[in-house]
Coordinates of C-alpha atoms in Angstrom, one line a residue:
M1 CA -46.1 -126.9 216.3
Q2 CA -44.8 -130.1 214.9
N3 CA -41.4 -131.6 214.8
G4 CA -41.8 -133.3 211.5
R5 CA -42.7 -136.7 212.8
S6 CA -45.6 -138.1 211.0
G7 CA -49.0 -139.5 211.5
A8 CA -49.9 -143.1 211.1
L9 CA -48.7 -146.2 212.9
A10 CA -45.7 -147.7 211.0
F11 CA -45.5 -151.4 210.2
A12 CA -49.3 -151.6 210.9
P13 CA -51.2 -154.5 209.2
A14 CA -53.6 -153.6 206.5
P15 CA -56.7 -152.0 208.0
L16 CA -60.2 -153.6 208.1
L17 CA -61.8 -150.3 209.2
E18 CA -60.2 -146.9 209.0
V19 CA -61.6 -143.7 210.6
K20 CA -60.1 -140.6 209.1
N21 CA -60.5 -137.1 210.6
L22 CA -64.0 -137.8 211.9
S23 CA -65.8 -134.9 213.5
V24 CA -69.2 -134.9 215.2
D25 CA -71.2 -132.0 216.7
Y26 CA -74.3 -132.0 218.9
L27 CA -76.3 -128.9 218.0
A28 CA -78.1 -127.3 220.9
A29 CA -79.7 -123.9 221.6
N30 CA -77.1 -123.2 224.4
G31 CA -74.1 -124.0 222.2
T32 CA -72.7 -126.6 219.9
V33 CA -70.9 -129.5 221.6
H34 CA -67.9 -130.6 219.6
A35 CA -68.1 -134.2 220.7
L36 CA -65.4 -135.5 218.2
T37 CA -62.8 -133.5 216.4
D38 CA -60.5 -134.9 213.7
V39 CA -60.5 -138.4 215.2
S40 CA -58.5 -141.0 213.3
I41 CA -58.1 -144.7 214.3
S42 CA -57.4 -147.9 212.4
L43 CA -58.7 -151.5 213.1
A44 CA -56.9 -154.5 211.6
R45 CA -58.4 -157.9 210.9
G46 CA -58.6 -160.0 214.0
Q47 CA -57.5 -157.2 216.2
I48 CA -59.0 -155.9 219.5
L49 CA -58.8 -152.1 219.5
G50 CA -59.5 -150.5 222.9
L51 CA -60.9 -147.0 223.3
A52 CA -60.4 -145.5 226.7
G53 CA -61.1 -142.2 228.3
E54 CA -63.2 -140.4 231.0
S55 CA -66.9 -140.0 230.6
G56 CA -67.6 -137.4 228.0
S57 CA -64.4 -138.0 226.0
G58 CA -66.3 -139.1 222.9
K59 CA -65.9 -142.9 223.0
T60 CA -69.6 -143.8 222.7
T61 CA -70.2 -141.1 220.1
L62 CA -67.4 -142.6 218.0
G63 CA -69.0 -146.0 218.2
Y64 CA -72.4 -144.7 217.2
A65 CA -70.8 -142.6 214.4
I66 CA -69.1 -145.7 212.9
T67 CA -72.4 -147.6 212.9
R68 CA -74.3 -144.5 211.7
L69 CA -76.7 -144.7 214.6
L70 CA -76.3 -141.1 215.7
R71 CA -79.6 -139.2 215.9
P72 CA -80.3 -135.5 215.9
P73 CA -79.1 -133.2 217.3
A74 CA -75.9 -135.1 216.5
V75 CA -74.3 -134.3 213.1
I76 CA -71.2 -135.7 211.4
T77 CA -69.5 -132.6 210.2
G78 CA -66.4 -134.2 208.5
G79 CA -64.2 -137.2 207.9
T80 CA -64.5 -140.6 206.3
L81 CA -65.3 -144.1 207.5
L82 CA -63.6 -146.7 205.3
Y83 CA -64.3 -150.4 205.4
Y84 CA -61.9 -152.6 203.5
P85 CA -63.5 -155.9 202.3
A86 CA -61.3 -159.0 201.6
T87 CA -61.9 -158.4 197.9
G88 CA -63.0 -155.3 196.0
E89 CA -62.8 -151.6 196.6
P90 CA -63.0 -149.8 200.0
V91 CA -66.5 -148.9 201.1
D92 CA -67.2 -145.4 202.6
I93 CA -69.8 -146.1 205.3
L94 CA -70.9 -142.5 205.3
Q95 CA -71.9 -142.8 201.7
L96 CA -74.1 -145.9 202.1
T97 CA -77.8 -145.5 201.2
P98 CA -80.4 -146.6 203.7
P99 CA -80.9 -150.0 202.0
Q100 CA -77.1 -150.5 201.8
L101 CA -76.7 -149.5 205.4
R102 CA -79.3 -152.0 206.6
A103 CA -77.5 -154.8 204.7
F104 CA -74.1 -153.6 206.1
R105 CA -75.2 -153.6 209.7
W106 CA -75.3 -157.1 211.4
N107 CA -73.8 -158.7 208.3
T108 CA -70.5 -156.8 208.4
L109 CA -70.7 -154.5 211.4
A110 CA -72.6 -155.2 214.7
I111 CA -72.7 -153.3 218.0
V112 CA -73.3 -154.3 221.6
F113 CA -74.8 -151.2 223.3
Q114 CA -73.9 -149.8 226.7
S115 CA -76.2 -151.4 229.3
A116 CA -77.2 -153.9 226.6
M117 CA -78.3 -156.5 229.1
N118 CA -81.4 -154.3 229.8
A119 CA -82.1 -153.9 226.0
L120 CA -84.0 -157.2 225.5
N121 CA -87.7 -157.0 224.9
P122 CA -89.4 -158.2 228.2
V123 CA -92.4 -159.7 226.5
L124 CA -90.6 -161.9 223.9
T125 CA -88.6 -165.0 224.6
L126 CA -84.9 -165.1 224.0
G127 CA -85.2 -167.4 221.0
T128 CA -87.8 -165.1 219.3
Q129 CA -85.6 -162.0 219.6
I130 CA -82.5 -163.7 218.1
E131 CA -84.7 -165.3 215.4
D132 CA -85.9 -161.8 214.4
V133 CA -82.4 -160.9 213.2
L134 CA -82.3 -164.0 211.1
R135 CA -85.8 -163.6 209.8
Y136 CA -85.0 -160.1 208.5
H137 CA -81.5 -160.6 207.2
R138 CA -81.7 -164.2 206.1
P139 CA -85.2 -164.6 204.6
E140 CA -84.1 -167.7 202.7
M141 CA -83.8 -169.6 206.0
N142 CA -86.9 -171.6 207.1
R143 CA -88.1 -171.9 210.7
E144 CA -86.1 -175.0 211.5
Q145 CA -82.9 -173.5 210.2
R146 CA -83.4 -170.3 212.2
R147 CA -84.1 -172.3 215.4
A148 CA -81.0 -174.4 214.8
R149 CA -78.9 -171.3 214.3
V150 CA -80.3 -169.8 217.6
V151 CA -79.3 -172.9 219.5
E152 CA -75.9 -172.8 217.9
L153 CA -75.4 -169.2 219.0
L154 CA -76.5 -169.8 222.5
K155 CA -74.1 -172.7 222.9
L156 CA -71.4 -170.5 221.4
V157 CA -71.7 -168.0 224.3
G158 CA -72.2 -170.6 227.0
I159 CA -76.0 -170.6 227.4
A160 CA -77.9 -173.8 227.6
P161 CA -80.2 -174.4 224.6
D162 CA -83.3 -174.9 226.7
R163 CA -83.1 -171.1 227.5
I164 CA -84.4 -170.5 224.1
R165 CA -87.9 -170.3 225.6
S166 CA -86.9 -168.1 228.5
Y167 CA -88.0 -164.5 229.0
P168 CA -85.4 -161.8 229.9
H169 CA -86.5 -161.6 233.5
E170 CA -85.8 -165.3 233.9
L171 CA -82.1 -164.8 233.0
S172 CA -79.3 -163.5 235.2
G173 CA -77.5 -160.3 234.2
G174 CA -74.5 -162.2 232.8
M175 CA -76.8 -164.5 230.7
R176 CA -78.6 -161.4 229.3
Q177 CA -75.3 -159.9 228.4
R178 CA -74.2 -163.1 226.7
S179 CA -77.5 -163.2 224.8
I180 CA -76.9 -159.7 223.4
I181 CA -73.4 -160.8 222.3
A182 CA -75.0 -163.9 220.7
M183 CA -77.4 -161.6 218.8
A184 CA -74.5 -159.4 217.6
L185 CA -72.7 -162.5 216.3
A186 CA -75.8 -164.0 214.6
L187 CA -74.8 -163.1 211.1
S188 CA -71.0 -163.7 211.6
P189 CA -69.9 -160.0 211.2
E190 CA -66.3 -159.0 210.6
I191 CA -66.4 -156.1 213.1
V192 CA -68.2 -155.9 216.5
I193 CA -68.3 -152.7 218.5
M194 CA -68.7 -153.2 222.2
D195 CA -69.7 -150.2 224.3
E196 CA -68.8 -151.0 227.9
P197 CA -70.4 -154.5 227.7
T198 CA -69.5 -155.4 231.3
T199 CA -71.0 -152.4 233.0
A200 CA -73.2 -153.2 236.0
L201 CA -71.9 -156.8 236.2
D202 CA -70.0 -158.1 239.2
V203 CA -66.3 -158.8 238.7
V204 CA -66.7 -162.5 238.5
V205 CA -69.2 -162.3 235.7
Q206 CA -67.1 -159.6 234.0
R207 CA -64.2 -162.0 234.0
E208 CA -66.4 -164.7 232.5
I209 CA -67.7 -162.4 229.7
L210 CA -64.1 -161.2 228.9
T211 CA -62.8 -164.8 228.7
E212 CA -65.7 -165.7 226.5
L213 CA -65.0 -162.7 224.2
I214 CA -61.3 -163.7 223.8
R215 CA -62.3 -167.3 223.0
L216 CA -64.9 -166.2 220.5
R217 CA -62.5 -163.8 218.8
E218 CA -60.0 -166.6 218.4
Q219 CA -62.6 -169.0 217.2
L220 CA -64.5 -166.7 214.8
S221 CA -61.7 -164.3 213.8
F222 CA -63.8 -161.1 214.0
S223 CA -62.4 -157.8 215.0
I224 CA -63.5 -155.8 218.1
I225 CA -63.6 -152.1 219.0
F226 CA -63.9 -152.3 222.8
I227 CA -65.1 -149.1 224.5
T228 CA -64.5 -148.6 228.2
H229 CA -63.3 -146.1 230.8
D230 CA -61.5 -149.0 232.6
L231 CA -58.0 -148.9 231.3
S232 CA -57.0 -151.8 233.5
L233 CA -59.5 -154.0 231.7
L234 CA -58.1 -153.0 228.3
L235 CA -54.6 -153.9 229.3
E236 CA -55.7 -157.5 229.6
L237 CA -57.9 -157.6 226.6
A238 CA -56.8 -155.3 223.8
D239 CA -54.0 -155.5 221.2
T240 CA -53.9 -151.7 220.6
I241 CA -55.3 -148.9 222.7
A242 CA -56.4 -145.4 221.8
I243 CA -56.7 -142.9 224.6
M244 CA -59.3 -140.2 224.1
Y245 CA -59.7 -136.9 225.8
A246 CA -62.1 -134.0 225.0
G247 CA -63.2 -135.5 221.7
R248 CA -59.7 -136.2 220.4
V249 CA -57.3 -139.2 220.3
V250 CA -54.3 -138.1 222.4
E251 CA -52.3 -141.4 222.3
T252 CA -52.3 -144.7 220.4
A253 CA -50.0 -147.6 221.4
T254 CA -49.9 -151.3 221.8
C255 CA -51.0 -152.7 225.1
R256 CA -47.4 -153.5 226.2
Q257 CA -46.1 -150.0 225.3
L258 CA -48.9 -148.3 227.2
Q259 CA -48.4 -150.4 230.2
S260 CA -44.6 -150.0 230.4
Q261 CA -44.3 -146.4 229.3
P262 CA -47.3 -144.2 228.5
R263 CA -46.3 -141.1 226.6
H264 CA -49.1 -138.7 227.3
P265 CA -49.5 -137.2 230.8
Y266 CA -53.2 -138.0 230.6
S267 CA -52.5 -141.7 229.7
Y268 CA -50.1 -141.9 232.7
G269 CA -52.8 -140.4 235.0
M270 CA -55.4 -142.9 233.8
L271 CA -53.0 -145.8 234.1
H272 CA -52.1 -144.9 237.7
S273 CA -55.7 -144.1 238.8
F274 CA -56.3 -147.7 240.0
P275 CA -54.2 -149.5 242.6
S276 CA -51.9 -152.4 241.7
L277 CA -52.7 -155.9 243.1
H278 CA -49.0 -156.5 243.7
G279 CA -46.1 -154.6 245.1
P280 CA -46.0 -152.0 247.9
R281 CA -48.9 -149.7 248.9
Q282 CA -48.9 -146.4 247.0
R283 CA -50.8 -143.2 247.5
M284 CA -53.1 -142.5 244.5
T285 CA -52.9 -138.9 243.5
G286 CA -55.3 -138.8 240.6
I287 CA -55.7 -136.3 237.7
P288 CA -56.5 -132.8 239.0
G289 CA -59.5 -130.9 237.8
S290 CA -62.3 -132.0 235.5
P291 CA -62.7 -132.5 231.7
P292 CA -63.5 -129.3 229.8
D293 CA -66.9 -128.2 228.5
L294 CA -66.9 -129.2 224.8
R295 CA -69.1 -126.2 223.9
S296 CA -66.1 -124.0 224.5
A297 CA -63.0 -126.2 224.7
P298 CA -59.8 -124.3 225.8
S299 CA -57.4 -123.2 223.1
G300 CA -54.3 -125.3 222.4
C301 CA -54.2 -128.7 224.1
A302 CA -57.5 -129.3 225.9
F303 CA -55.6 -131.1 228.8
H304 CA -53.3 -128.2 229.6
L305 CA -55.5 -126.9 232.4
R306 CA -55.1 -130.2 234.3
C307 CA -51.6 -131.1 233.2
P308 CA -48.7 -130.7 235.7
F309 CA -46.2 -130.3 232.7
A310 CA -48.0 -127.6 230.7
I311 CA -45.9 -124.9 229.1
S312 CA -47.0 -121.8 227.3
A313 CA -47.2 -123.5 224.0
C314 CA -49.8 -125.9 225.4
S315 CA -52.4 -123.1 225.8
E316 CA -51.7 -121.7 222.4
V317 CA -51.0 -124.4 219.9
L318 CA -52.9 -127.7 219.4
P319 CA -50.5 -130.6 219.4
T320 CA -51.0 -133.2 216.7
L321 CA -50.4 -137.0 216.8
Q322 CA -46.8 -137.8 216.1
H323 CA -44.2 -140.3 216.9
P324 CA -42.4 -139.7 220.3
T325 CA -39.0 -140.2 218.5
E326 CA -37.9 -141.1 215.0
S327 CA -37.3 -144.7 216.2
M328 CA -40.8 -145.1 217.9
L329 CA -42.7 -145.7 214.7
D330 CA -45.5 -147.8 216.2
Q331 CA -46.7 -145.3 218.9
L332 CA -48.4 -141.9 218.5
V333 CA -48.9 -139.1 221.0
A334 CA -50.3 -135.6 220.8
C335 CA -48.2 -133.7 223.3
H336 CA -45.7 -130.8 223.1
M337 CA -43.4 -132.7 225.5
Y338 CA -42.1 -134.6 222.4
N339 CA -41.2 -131.5 220.4
P340 CA -37.4 -131.1 221.0
A341 CA -37.6 -127.4 220.0
L342 CA -39.8 -126.7 223.0
T343 CA -38.7 -129.1 225.7
G344 CA -35.3 -130.5 224.6
P345 CA -34.2 -133.9 223.4
D346 CA -34.9 -135.9 226.6
L347 CA -38.1 -137.9 226.8
P348 CA -40.2 -137.9 230.0
T349 CA -40.1 -141.1 232.0
N350 CA -42.5 -142.7 234.4
A351 CA -40.5 -141.2 237.2
D352 CA -40.9 -137.7 235.7
F353 CA -44.7 -138.2 235.4
A354 CA -44.9 -139.5 239.0
Q355 CA -42.9 -136.6 240.3
G356 CA -45.1 -134.1 238.4
Y357 CA -48.4 -135.5 239.6
E358 CA -47.1 -135.7 243.2
A359 CA -46.1 -132.1 243.1
A360 CA -49.6 -131.2 241.7
Y361 CA -51.2 -133.2 244.5
A362 CA -49.1 -131.5 247.1
T363 CA -50.1 -128.1 245.7
R364 CA -53.8 -129.0 245.8
K365 CA -53.4 -130.3 249.4
R366 CA -51.9 -127.0 250.6
R367 CA -54.9 -125.1 249.1

């Protein structure tokens, strides 16, 4: 059911990358896993777009699909990936030939993989590994030019130039992570996808890496898709945040909107799953239940089995992304709570969400 409210963020700047109705399946003998279903997101120039959700929500699959790094049994079953260059016609990434794709990666689109700090070759020096990118993609550069570029990149991410001769085991975890980021920036790409780049780092090093990313983004004007399950981190870093659940985007909003008033019950549950550093002590109730098996996702809204506010329509009809009200044209949510024909004209508030989760917590405790 829809209430006639439409589909894309109003007043949004022209996109640099647009994902439209992307679907990805993992084919297996024990059933097909529908990892992504009709996912649509948009990344503007210079923007940091955050992707948040529980493990298994499809965040990493989306990052790999955008870069076309998915391997069998993964199959892209539908959708388009459009890159908009500064001049010329849009490029459909899914239609690029292998030679075109090799030229597109690193030059236009780079990725920092999850646990990337362990991805360096242990038997090659740091300088050699970064030079390999330049040697392949910039064959016109001589050895001195490549070495100068490596030194420039290391300085850019806060690593001393003399580390160019160091092996990965001689670097700390934070330095290895910075090295991978330097490698991703080697050819000055317009888009960098970062898949949980601060995983396994202590909080002090995490802060250093994030501060470095913000500085580099401002200095080099590239756009970032930042993938993480840590919503609190995105609230400090991102411009826009997309919340994913069970292979779908269930809410898209600016950082400020999501922090002040999340619209989807799942977004509220995620936002209040970590304690505040300020204010009075609060009991953390959490989101009941577990994510669904994507081989046989429930009908209707996939979150309805865990949602304290589910109504009969939630188990029958799939909600689509729409504006919460006619005036909220820069926020999207996939939830029947915003269909006045089903729930009335009043919008749920943070107090309503808190009361609903508290009641669900009390019910679980009695059991």
